[in-house]
XYZ file of C-alpha atoms in Angstrom:
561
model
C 0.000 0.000 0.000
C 1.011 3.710 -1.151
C 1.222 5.403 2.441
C 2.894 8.491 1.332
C 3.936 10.508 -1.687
C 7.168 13.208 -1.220
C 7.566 15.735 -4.182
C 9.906 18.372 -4.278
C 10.468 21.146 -7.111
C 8.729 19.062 -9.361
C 7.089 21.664 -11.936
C 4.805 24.050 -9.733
C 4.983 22.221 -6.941
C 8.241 23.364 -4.719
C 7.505 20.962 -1.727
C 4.234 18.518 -0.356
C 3.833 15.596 1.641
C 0.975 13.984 1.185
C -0.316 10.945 3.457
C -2.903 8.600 1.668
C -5.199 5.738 3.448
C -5.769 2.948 2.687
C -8.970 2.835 0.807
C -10.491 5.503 -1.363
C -8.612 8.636 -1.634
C -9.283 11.868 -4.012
C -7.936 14.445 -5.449
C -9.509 17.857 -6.485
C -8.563 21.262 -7.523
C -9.692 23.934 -10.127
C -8.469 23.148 -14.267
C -4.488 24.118 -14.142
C -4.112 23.528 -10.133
C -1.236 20.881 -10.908
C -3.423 17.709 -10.632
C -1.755 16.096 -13.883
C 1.617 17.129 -12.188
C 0.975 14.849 -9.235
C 0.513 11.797 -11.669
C 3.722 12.880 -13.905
C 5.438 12.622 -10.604
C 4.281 8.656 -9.035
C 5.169 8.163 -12.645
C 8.795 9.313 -12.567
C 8.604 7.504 -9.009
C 8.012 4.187 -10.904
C 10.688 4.630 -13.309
C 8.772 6.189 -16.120
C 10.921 8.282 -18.358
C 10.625 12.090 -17.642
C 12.447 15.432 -19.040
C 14.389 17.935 -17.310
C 11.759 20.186 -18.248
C 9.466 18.902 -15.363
C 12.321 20.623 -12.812
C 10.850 24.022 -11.462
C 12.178 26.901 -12.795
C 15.516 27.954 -10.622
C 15.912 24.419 -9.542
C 18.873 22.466 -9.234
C 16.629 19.221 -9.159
C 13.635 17.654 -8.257
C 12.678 14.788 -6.104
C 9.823 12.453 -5.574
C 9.501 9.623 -3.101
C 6.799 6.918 -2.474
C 6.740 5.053 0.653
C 4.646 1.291 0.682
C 4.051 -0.865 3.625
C 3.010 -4.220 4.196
C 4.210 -5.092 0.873
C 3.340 -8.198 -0.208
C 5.527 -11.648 -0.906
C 5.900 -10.692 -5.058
C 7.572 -7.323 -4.365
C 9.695 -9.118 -1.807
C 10.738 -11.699 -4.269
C 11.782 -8.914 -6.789
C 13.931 -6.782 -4.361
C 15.520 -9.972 -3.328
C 16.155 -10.344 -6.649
C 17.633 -7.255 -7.375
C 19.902 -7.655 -4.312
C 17.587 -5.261 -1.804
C 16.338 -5.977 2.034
C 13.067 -7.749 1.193
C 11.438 -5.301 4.568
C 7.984 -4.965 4.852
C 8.606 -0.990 4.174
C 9.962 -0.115 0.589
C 11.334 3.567 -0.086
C 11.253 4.328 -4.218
C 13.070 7.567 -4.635
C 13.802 9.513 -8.067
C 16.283 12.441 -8.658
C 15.699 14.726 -11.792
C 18.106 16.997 -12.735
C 17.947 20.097 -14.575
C 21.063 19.614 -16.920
C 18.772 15.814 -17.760
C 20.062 13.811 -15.875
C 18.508 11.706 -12.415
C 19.216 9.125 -10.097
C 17.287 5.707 -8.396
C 17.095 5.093 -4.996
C 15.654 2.186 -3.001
C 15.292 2.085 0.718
C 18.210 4.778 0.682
C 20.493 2.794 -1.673
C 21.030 3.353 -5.589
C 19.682 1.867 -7.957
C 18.706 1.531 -11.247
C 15.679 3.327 -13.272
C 14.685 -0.071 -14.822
C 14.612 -1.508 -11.059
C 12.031 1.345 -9.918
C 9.865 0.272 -12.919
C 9.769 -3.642 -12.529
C 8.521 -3.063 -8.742
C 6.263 -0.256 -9.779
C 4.571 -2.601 -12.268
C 4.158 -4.369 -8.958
C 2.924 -2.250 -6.979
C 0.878 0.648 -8.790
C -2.056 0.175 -11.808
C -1.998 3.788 -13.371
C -5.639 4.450 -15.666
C -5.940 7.574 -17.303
C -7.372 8.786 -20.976
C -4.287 6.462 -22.588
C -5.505 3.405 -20.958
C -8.557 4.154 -21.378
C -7.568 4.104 -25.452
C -5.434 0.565 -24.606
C -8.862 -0.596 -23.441
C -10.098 -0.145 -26.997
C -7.558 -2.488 -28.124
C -8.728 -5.700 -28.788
C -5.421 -7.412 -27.553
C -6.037 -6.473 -23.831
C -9.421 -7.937 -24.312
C -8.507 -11.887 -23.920
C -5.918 -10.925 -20.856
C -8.832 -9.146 -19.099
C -10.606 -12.404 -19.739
C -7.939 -14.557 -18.707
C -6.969 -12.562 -15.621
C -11.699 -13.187 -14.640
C -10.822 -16.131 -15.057
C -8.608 -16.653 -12.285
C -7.318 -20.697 -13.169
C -4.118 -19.754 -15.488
C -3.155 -23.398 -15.421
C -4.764 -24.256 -19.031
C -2.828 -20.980 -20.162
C 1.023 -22.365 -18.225
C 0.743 -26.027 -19.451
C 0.018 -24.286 -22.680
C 2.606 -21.780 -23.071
C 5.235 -24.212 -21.346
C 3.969 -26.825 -24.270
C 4.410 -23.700 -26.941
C 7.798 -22.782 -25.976
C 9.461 -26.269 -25.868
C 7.653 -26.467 -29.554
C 9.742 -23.149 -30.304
C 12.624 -24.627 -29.275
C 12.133 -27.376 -30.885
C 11.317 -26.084 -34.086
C 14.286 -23.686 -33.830
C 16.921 -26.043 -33.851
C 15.074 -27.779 -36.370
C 15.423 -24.817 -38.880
C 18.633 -24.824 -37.986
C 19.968 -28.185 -38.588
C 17.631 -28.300 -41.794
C 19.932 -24.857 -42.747
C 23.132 -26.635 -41.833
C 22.248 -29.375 -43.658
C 21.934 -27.659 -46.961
C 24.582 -25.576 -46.518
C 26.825 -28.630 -45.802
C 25.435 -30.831 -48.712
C 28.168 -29.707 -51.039
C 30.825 -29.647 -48.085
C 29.650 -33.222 -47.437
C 30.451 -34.303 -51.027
C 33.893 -33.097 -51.086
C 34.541 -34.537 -47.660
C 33.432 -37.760 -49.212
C 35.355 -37.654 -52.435
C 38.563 -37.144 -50.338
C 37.817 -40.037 -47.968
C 36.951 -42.260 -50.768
C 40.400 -41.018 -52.231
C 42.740 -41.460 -49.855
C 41.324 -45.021 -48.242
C 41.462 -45.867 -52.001
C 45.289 -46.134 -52.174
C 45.596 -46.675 -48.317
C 47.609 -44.140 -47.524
C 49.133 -44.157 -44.184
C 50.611 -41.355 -41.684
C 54.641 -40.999 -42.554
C 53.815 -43.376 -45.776
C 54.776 -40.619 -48.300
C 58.564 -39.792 -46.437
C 59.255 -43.562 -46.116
C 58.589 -44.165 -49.753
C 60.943 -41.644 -50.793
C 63.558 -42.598 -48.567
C 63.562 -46.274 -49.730
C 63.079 -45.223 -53.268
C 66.376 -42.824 -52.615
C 67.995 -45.549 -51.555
C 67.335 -48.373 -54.489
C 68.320 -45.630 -56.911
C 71.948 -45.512 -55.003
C 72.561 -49.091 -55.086
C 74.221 -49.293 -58.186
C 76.468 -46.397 -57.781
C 77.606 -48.060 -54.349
C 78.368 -51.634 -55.687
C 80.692 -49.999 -57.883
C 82.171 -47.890 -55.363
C 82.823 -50.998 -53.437
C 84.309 -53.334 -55.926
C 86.183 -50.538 -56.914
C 87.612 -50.114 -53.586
C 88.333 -53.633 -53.069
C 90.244 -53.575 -56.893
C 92.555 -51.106 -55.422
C 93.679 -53.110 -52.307
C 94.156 -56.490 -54.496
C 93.491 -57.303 -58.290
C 95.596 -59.005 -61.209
C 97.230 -55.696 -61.674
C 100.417 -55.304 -60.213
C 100.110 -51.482 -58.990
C 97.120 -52.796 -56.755
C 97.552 -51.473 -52.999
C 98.974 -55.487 -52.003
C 101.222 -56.077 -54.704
C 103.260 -52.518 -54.003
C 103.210 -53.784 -50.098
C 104.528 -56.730 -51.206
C 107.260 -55.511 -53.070
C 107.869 -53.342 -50.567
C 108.706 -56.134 -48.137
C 110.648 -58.078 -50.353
C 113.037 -55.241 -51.179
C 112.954 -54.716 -47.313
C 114.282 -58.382 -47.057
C 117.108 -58.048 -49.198
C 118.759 -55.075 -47.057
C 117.807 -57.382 -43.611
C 121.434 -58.008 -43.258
C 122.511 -54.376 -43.278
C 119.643 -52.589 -41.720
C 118.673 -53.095 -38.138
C 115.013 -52.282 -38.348
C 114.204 -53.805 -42.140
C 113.146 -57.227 -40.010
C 110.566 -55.200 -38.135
C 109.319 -53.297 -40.773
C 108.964 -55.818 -43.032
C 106.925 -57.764 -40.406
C 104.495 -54.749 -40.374
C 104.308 -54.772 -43.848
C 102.640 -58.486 -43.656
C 100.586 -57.669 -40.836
C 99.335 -54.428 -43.058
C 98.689 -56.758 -45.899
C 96.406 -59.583 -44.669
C 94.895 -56.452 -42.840
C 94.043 -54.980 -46.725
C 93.459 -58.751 -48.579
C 90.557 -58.957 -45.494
C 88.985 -55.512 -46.121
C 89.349 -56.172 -49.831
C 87.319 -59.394 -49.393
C 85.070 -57.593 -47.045
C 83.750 -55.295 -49.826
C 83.520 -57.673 -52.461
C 81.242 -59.718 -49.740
C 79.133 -56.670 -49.297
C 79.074 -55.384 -52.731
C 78.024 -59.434 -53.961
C 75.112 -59.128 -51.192
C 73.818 -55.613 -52.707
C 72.121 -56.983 -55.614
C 69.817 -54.217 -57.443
C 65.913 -55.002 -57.119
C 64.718 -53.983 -60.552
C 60.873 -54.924 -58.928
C 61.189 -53.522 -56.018
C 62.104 -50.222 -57.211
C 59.461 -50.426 -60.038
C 56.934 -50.695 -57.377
C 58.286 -47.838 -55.485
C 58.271 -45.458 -58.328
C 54.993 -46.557 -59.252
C 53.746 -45.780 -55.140
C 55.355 -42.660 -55.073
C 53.711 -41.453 -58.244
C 50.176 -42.661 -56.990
C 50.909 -40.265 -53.377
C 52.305 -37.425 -55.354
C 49.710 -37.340 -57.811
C 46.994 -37.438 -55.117
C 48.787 -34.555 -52.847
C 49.535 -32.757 -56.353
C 45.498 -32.544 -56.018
C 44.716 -31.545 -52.881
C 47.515 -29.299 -52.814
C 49.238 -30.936 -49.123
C 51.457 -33.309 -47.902
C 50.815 -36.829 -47.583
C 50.427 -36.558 -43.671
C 48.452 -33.502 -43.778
C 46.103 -35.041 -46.501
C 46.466 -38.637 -43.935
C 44.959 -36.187 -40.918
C 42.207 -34.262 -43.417
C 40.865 -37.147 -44.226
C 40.288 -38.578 -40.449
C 38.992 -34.570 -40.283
C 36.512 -34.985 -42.625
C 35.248 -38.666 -41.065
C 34.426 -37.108 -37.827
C 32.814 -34.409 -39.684
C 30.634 -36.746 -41.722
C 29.976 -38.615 -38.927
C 28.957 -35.841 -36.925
C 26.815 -34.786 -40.353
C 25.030 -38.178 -40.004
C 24.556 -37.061 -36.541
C 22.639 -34.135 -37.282
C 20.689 -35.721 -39.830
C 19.262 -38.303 -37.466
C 18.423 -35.544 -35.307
C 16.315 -33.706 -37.554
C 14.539 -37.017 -38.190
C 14.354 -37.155 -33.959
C 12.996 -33.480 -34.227
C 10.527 -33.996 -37.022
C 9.082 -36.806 -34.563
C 8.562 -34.885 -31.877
C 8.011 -31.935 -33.496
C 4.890 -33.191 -34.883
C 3.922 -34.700 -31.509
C 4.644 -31.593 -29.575
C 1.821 -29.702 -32.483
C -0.527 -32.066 -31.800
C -0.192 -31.712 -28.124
C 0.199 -27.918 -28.185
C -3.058 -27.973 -30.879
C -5.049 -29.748 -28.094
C -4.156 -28.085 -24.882
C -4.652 -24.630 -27.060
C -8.530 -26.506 -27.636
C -8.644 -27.518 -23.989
C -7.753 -23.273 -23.230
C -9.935 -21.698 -25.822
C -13.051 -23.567 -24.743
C -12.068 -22.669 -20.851
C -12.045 -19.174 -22.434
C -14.976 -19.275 -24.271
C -16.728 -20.333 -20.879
C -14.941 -17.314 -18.960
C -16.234 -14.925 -21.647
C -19.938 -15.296 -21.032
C -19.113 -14.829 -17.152
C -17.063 -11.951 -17.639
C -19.173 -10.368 -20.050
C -22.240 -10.984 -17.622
C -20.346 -9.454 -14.544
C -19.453 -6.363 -16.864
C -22.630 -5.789 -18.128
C -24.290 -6.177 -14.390
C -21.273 -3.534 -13.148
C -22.249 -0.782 -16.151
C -26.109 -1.223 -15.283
C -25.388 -0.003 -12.041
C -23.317 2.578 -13.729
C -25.992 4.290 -15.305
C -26.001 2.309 -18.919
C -29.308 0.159 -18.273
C -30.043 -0.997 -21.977
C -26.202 -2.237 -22.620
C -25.231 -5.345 -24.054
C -21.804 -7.039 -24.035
C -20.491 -9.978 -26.469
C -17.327 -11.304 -26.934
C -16.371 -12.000 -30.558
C -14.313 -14.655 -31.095
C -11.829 -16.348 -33.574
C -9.588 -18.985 -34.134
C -5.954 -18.350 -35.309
C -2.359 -19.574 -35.830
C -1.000 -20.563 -32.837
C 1.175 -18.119 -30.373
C 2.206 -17.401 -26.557
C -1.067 -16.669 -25.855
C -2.809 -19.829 -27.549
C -5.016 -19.516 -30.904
C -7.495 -17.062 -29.629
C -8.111 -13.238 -30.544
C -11.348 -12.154 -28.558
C -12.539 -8.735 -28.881
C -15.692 -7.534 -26.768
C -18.597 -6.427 -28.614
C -20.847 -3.472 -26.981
C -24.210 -2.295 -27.697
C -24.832 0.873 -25.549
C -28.379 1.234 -25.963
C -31.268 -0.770 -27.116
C -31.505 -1.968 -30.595
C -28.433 -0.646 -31.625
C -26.243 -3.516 -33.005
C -22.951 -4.609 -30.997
C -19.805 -3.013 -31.953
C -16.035 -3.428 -31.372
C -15.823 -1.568 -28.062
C -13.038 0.828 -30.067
C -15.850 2.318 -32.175
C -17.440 3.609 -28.620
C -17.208 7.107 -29.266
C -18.945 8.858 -26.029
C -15.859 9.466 -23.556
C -18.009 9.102 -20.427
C -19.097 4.995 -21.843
C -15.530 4.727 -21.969
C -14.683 5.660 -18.554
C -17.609 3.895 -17.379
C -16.820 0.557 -19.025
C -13.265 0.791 -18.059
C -14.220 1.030 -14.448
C -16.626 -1.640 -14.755
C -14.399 -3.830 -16.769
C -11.215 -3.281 -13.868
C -13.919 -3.553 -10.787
C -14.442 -7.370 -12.025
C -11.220 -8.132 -12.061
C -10.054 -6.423 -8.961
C -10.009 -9.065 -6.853
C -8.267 -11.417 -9.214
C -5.321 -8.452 -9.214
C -2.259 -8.919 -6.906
C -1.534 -4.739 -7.364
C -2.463 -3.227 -4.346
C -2.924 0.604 -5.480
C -4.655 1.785 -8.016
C -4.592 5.307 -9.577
C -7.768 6.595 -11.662
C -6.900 9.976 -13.827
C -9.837 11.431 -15.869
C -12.095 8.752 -14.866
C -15.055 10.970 -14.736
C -14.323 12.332 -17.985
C -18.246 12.897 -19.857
C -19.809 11.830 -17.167
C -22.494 13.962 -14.978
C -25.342 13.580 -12.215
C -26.663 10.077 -11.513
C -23.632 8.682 -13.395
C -21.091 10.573 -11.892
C -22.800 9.523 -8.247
C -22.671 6.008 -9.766
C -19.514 6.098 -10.369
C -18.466 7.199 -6.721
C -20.122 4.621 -5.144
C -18.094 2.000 -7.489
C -14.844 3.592 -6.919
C -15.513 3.402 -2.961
C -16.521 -0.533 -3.069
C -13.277 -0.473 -5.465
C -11.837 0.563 -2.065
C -12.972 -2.101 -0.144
C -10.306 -4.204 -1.934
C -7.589 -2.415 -3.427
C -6.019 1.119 -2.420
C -7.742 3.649 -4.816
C -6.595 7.171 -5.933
C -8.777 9.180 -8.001
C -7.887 12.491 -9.445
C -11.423 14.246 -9.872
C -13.464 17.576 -10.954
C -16.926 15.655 -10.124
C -18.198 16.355 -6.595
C -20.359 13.234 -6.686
C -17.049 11.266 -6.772
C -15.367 13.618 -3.859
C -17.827 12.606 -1.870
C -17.165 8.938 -2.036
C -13.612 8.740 -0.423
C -12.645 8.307 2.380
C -9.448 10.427 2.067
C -10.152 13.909 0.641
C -6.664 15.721 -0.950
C -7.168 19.239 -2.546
C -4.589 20.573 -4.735
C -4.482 24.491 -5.617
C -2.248 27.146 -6.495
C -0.987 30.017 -4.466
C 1.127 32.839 -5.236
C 4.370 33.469 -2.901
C 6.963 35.942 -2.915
C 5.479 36.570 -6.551
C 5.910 32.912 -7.667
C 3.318 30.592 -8.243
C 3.241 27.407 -6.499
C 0.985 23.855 -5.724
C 0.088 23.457 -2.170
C -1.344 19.538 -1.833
C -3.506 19.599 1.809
C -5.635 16.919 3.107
C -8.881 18.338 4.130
C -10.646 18.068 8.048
C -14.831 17.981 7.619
C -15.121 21.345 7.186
C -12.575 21.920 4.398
C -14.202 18.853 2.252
C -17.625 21.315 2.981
C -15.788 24.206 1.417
C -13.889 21.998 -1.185
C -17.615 20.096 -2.238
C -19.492 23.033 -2.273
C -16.627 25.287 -4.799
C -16.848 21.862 -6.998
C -20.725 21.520 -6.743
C -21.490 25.861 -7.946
C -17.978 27.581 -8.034
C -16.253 29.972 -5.924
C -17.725 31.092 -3.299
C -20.398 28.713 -2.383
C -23.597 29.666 -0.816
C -24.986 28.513 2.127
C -27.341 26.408 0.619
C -24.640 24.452 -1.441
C -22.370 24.315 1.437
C -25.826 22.927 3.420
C -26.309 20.546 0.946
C -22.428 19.005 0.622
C -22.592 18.440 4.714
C -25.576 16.510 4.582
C -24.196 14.825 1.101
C -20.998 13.795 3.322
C -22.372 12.858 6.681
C -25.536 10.261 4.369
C -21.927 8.828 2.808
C -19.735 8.883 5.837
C -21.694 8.859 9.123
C -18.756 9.093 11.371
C -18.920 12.971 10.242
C -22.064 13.270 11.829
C -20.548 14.115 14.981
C -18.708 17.334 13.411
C -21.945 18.299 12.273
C -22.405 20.854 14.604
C -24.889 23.271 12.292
């Protein structure tokens, strides 16, 4: 509940505190007093966008402040939410500044605008002439209808049916995208598979090849090396490495007698020479052993052309094209993948249709059944406000299927009798629109968790027995939800409880708003200036007494005339 309302510099108004009950509470003043400031200002409080114009004149800033008690368990969850003590007091506070600028505050600490406007949805239901026009439209229609109804479990199975079908159907489109984008992809991926598990290639195939291709390709040049090698230690020809040894140690021999050392060097001679016959033999033994492999080569040269030919195409190496193609495996498998889920999806996608076709059946019946309450309960609240001969229909049609289910309802009116029903946005009388508005929220009230409610230009075309009609449903209006009504009708003053007047004074040659709650005697004075203008007579002021102690007999007391 709204227990107070702080506004500061706020356009005309330089300062006012204003308590409120918590029932019916009203708000008059003459045309131009600042009563449409006082809403601009709870509406900055909630987190409404506002200009810097709205500052008064001189001012550095302006501030407004709402104070709620006994908040209930939904607010509590939100400030918890957004990090806040979840007390049973809540402080919203808004700072405007006159360079454009403001600040949030919540119970003292800062926060953001969008914070002050997620608890005011919470906590405040502003009407005025714009919601009267979002009456009109025919998409508020079915959520007035839904919110009579009170039961929204039809509606949450549906919409928690809808969304998984969203979802579904999502990833579905997407997967059916991939998929056609990747058709091409997936050929190519094949083509190279089928390519390289054609020829078998292996990882570190395409070096090895080479290597042992290098290799056959020396062998000839080697054997020749060798038996060359072992020719020049020993052969038939006497300049071979051996033979000059061997004449060395025979001319060594001769001289044995007259050199000391000739015996010893001779003897190393020999030992060098069997040392060369065995390496000579050695190489001839190897070179014998290193016979060239004509096939063996042939099929080399024939392997290496197959590999080069198929990296030649894919422009890589043989290991790169080895790891590509166990690449594109795991990327066809995981194509296969995909394609038996969109099978999977297309499954339950057409399960989840049928199921989300029924249950939106199963709601649109329950809503068809809700609309002939809640058109009877709206019709019953406008008789008593003054439209006798009305008549109320809800038209009704079947669409695709949304959020909401397959329904678009739009009430039908017929103001008078014999006049054929009409979309309720071809209602052209401004005081049948306030009328059915406040009919149309007073069924509903009790199925609203929003414990204030603010009516602005409610009594807008309306007069006399209406205007009294009105009143009365505003104060029963009371009875359940905290009511503030901004009014020029003295029928409706006299219904609230809590009587506000708001009026203009000049100061220190400045104009200002003063906002005062009114004793008995000053809701006299304030009914009777509404009821015949400034100043009343006696008569009038006669009349609003009695008028206000037949509504509020507690006043009866202070009646002391």
């Amino acid at each position: 509940m709204l227990t107070e309302i702080y506004i500061e510099n706020l356009a005309v108004i330089e300062k006012a505190q204003i308590p409120l009950c918590r029932n019916f509470n009203v708000f008059t003043g003459e045309t131009g007093a600042g009563k449409s400031i006082l809403i601009h200002g709870i509406n900055a409080v909630l987190g409404q966008r506002v200009t810097k114009d709205i500052v008064r004149t001189g001012c550095e800033k302006a501030v407004i402040s709402a104070l709620f008690q006994n908040i209930d368990e939904n607010v509590k969850s939100v400030l918890s939410e957004l990090g806040f003590d979840d007390d049973d007091e809540l402080l919203l506070t808004r700072e405007i500044f006159a360079d454009g600028g403001s600040t949030a505050r919540i119970n003292h600490k800062t926060a953001t605008v969008g914070a002050l406007k997620r608890l005011g949805e919470l906590l405040i239901d502003i009407h005025g002439q714009h919601d009267t026009q979002l009456l009109m439209s025919s998409d508020r229609h079915m959520e007035m209808i839904d919110r009579f109804g009170g039961d929204d479990s039809l509606l949450r199975s549906y919409q928690e049916s809808f969304r998984t079908l969203q979802k579904k159907a999502k990833r579905l489109s997407l997967l059916v995208k991939q998929s056609q984008e990747q058709q091409k992809k997936a050929d190519y991926l094949k083509t190279l598979v089928a390519d390289v598990e054609e020829i078998g290639l292996k990882m570190g195939e395409e070096d090895e090849v080479a290597n042992s291709l290098e290799r056959l390709m020396q062998s000839e040049n080697i054997i020749s090396a060798l038996r060359s090698a072992a020719a020049a230690i020993e052969n038939d020809d006497s300049s071979n490495a051996v033979s000059l040894i061997r004449d060395a140690e025979i001319s060594l021999d001769s001289q044995s007698e007259y050199v000391d050392e000739a015996e010893s060097l001779g003897s190393r001679l020999k030992t060098t020479e069997l040392e060369l016959r065995d390496i000579s033999e050695t190489l001839r033994n190897i070179a014998d052993n290193m016979e060239l492999d004509e096939m063996k080569l042939a099929q080399l040269q024939s392997r290496s052309s197959v590999i080069r030919e198929l990296t030649r195409s894919y422009v890589c190496t043989g290991d790169e094209l080895v790891r590509r193609c166990e690449e594109a495996k795991a990327e066809l498998q995981n194509m296969e993948d995909n394609a038996s889920e969109i099978e999977e999806l297309r499954r339950e996608k057409a399960q989840l249709l049928t199921e989300v076709s029924n249950r939106a059946k199963a709601l649109s019946n329950y809503r068809l059944e809700t609309a002939k309450r809640f058109t009877t309960s709206v019709a019953e609240q406008l008789q008593f406000l003054d439209m006798p001969g009305v008549r109320l229909e809800v038209a009704h049609s079947a669409g695709k299927l949304t959020l909401q289910g397959m329904d678009r309802m739009e009430l039908m009116i017929s103001a008078n009798k014999g006049e054929s029903l009409k979309p309720l946005a071809k209602i052209a009388s401004g005081g049948e629109l306030s009328r059915i508005m406040l009919a149309l929220k007073c069924v509903i009230a009790d199925k609203d968790s929003i414990p204030t409610m603010i009516f602005d230009e409610i009594d807008t075309g309306v007069s006399g027995r209406a205007a009294q009609k009105i009143g009365i449903k505003l104060r029963e209006l009371g009875s359940v939800r905290q009511v503030l009504c901004v009014t020029h009708l003295s029928q409706i003053g006299i219904m609230a409880e809590h009587h506000l007047k708001i009026e203009k004074k000049q100061e220190n040659e400045r104009t200002s708003t003063k906002v005062t709650p009114l004793d008995f005697e000053g809701r006299v004075r304030e009914i009777g200036r509404i009821m015949c203008g400034e100043p009343p007579s006696e008569l009038i002021l006669k009349s609003a007494r009695e008028e206000l102690i037949r509504v509020h007999p507690q006043f009866a007391k202070e009646n002391t005339n």
